């Protein structure tokens, strides 16, 4: 079935839209994705990628975050006792 045959089966407004769209030879779009997260650890996908590049690095990164958390809590306790 040709394009003309297909057009004749469409409602007039759809056929007109099809004609308009056929005049556009190329369309492009720019898609931007913004990813924001907060926390001591990278996203799971990033952690897995680190571990693929440097085996064991995911565990080291998690341990580092745990140590930082312990350190921060200890400082907060000292500050709270001083107040």
PDB file of C-alpha atoms in Angstrom, residues 21-65:
ATOM      1  CA  UNK A  21       5.914  15.845   9.028  1.00  0.00           C
ATOM      2  CA  UNK A  22       7.107  14.423   5.697  1.00  0.00           C
ATOM      3  CA  UNK A  23       8.596  17.823   4.877  1.00  0.00           C
ATOM      4  CA  UNK A  24      10.956  17.471   7.812  1.00  0.00           C
ATOM      5  CA  UNK A  25      13.899  15.443   6.565  1.00  0.00           C
ATOM      6  CA  UNK A  26      15.839  15.234   9.815  1.00  0.00           C
ATOM      7  CA  UNK A  27      15.073  15.941  13.417  1.00  0.00           C
ATOM      8  CA  UNK A  28      17.477  16.015  16.294  1.00  0.00           C
ATOM      9  CA  UNK A  29      17.222  16.531  19.992  1.00  0.00           C
ATOM     10  CA  UNK A  30      19.625  17.313  22.761  1.00  0.00           C
ATOM     11  CA  UNK A  31      18.799  15.471  25.940  1.00  0.00           C
ATOM     12  CA  UNK A  32      20.472  16.484  29.154  1.00  0.00           C
ATOM     13  CA  UNK A  33      20.242  14.365  32.249  1.00  0.00           C
ATOM     14  CA  UNK A  34      21.206  15.780  35.594  1.00  0.00           C
ATOM     15  CA  UNK A  35      21.854  13.379  38.418  1.00  0.00           C
ATOM     16  CA  UNK A  36      22.193  14.770  41.909  1.00  0.00           C
ATOM     17  CA  UNK A  37      22.666  12.749  45.040  1.00  0.00           C
ATOM     18  CA  UNK A  38      24.042  13.446  48.452  1.00  0.00           C
ATOM     19  CA  UNK A  39      25.767  11.026  50.729  1.00  0.00           C
ATOM     20  CA  UNK A  40      29.100   9.509  51.555  1.00  0.00           C
ATOM     21  CA  UNK A  41      28.936   6.703  48.997  1.00  0.00           C
ATOM     22  CA  UNK A  42      28.782   6.761  45.217  1.00  0.00           C
ATOM     23  CA  UNK A  43      25.775   5.272  43.439  1.00  0.00           C
ATOM     24  CA  UNK A  44      25.726   1.494  43.144  1.00  0.00           C
ATOM     25  CA  UNK A  45      26.603   1.612  39.439  1.00  0.00           C
ATOM     26  CA  UNK A  46      29.613   3.812  40.171  1.00  0.00           C
ATOM     27  CA  UNK A  47      30.722   1.579  43.030  1.00  0.00           C
ATOM     28  CA  UNK A  48      30.499  -1.467  40.755  1.00  0.00           C
ATOM     29  CA  UNK A  49      32.503   0.361  38.086  1.00  0.00           C
ATOM     30  CA  UNK A  50      35.246   1.240  40.585  1.00  0.00           C
ATOM     31  CA  UNK A  51      35.389  -2.404  41.651  1.00  0.00           C
ATOM     32  CA  UNK A  52      35.701  -3.587  38.026  1.00  0.00           C
ATOM     33  CA  UNK A  53      38.613  -1.227  37.426  1.00  0.00           C
ATOM     34  CA  UNK A  54      40.330  -1.834  40.768  1.00  0.00           C
ATOM     35  CA  UNK A  55      39.124  -5.075  42.376  1.00  0.00           C
ATOM     36  CA  UNK A  56      38.391  -4.563  46.057  1.00  0.00           C
ATOM     37  CA  UNK A  57      38.016  -0.811  45.728  1.00  0.00           C
ATOM     38  CA  UNK A  58      34.272  -0.877  46.481  1.00  0.00           C
ATOM     39  CA  UNK A  59      34.991  -2.438  49.859  1.00  0.00           C
ATOM     40  CA  UNK A  60      37.716   0.142  50.496  1.00  0.00           C
ATOM     41  CA  UNK A  61      35.381   3.006  49.584  1.00  0.00           C
ATOM     42  CA  UNK A  62      32.689   1.684  51.935  1.00  0.00           C
ATOM     43  CA  UNK A  63      35.243   1.252  54.734  1.00  0.00           C
ATOM     44  CA  UNK A  64      36.470   4.802  54.156  1.00  0.00           C
ATOM     45  CA  UNK A  65      32.884   6.119  54.425  1.00  0.00           C
TER      46      UNK A  65
END
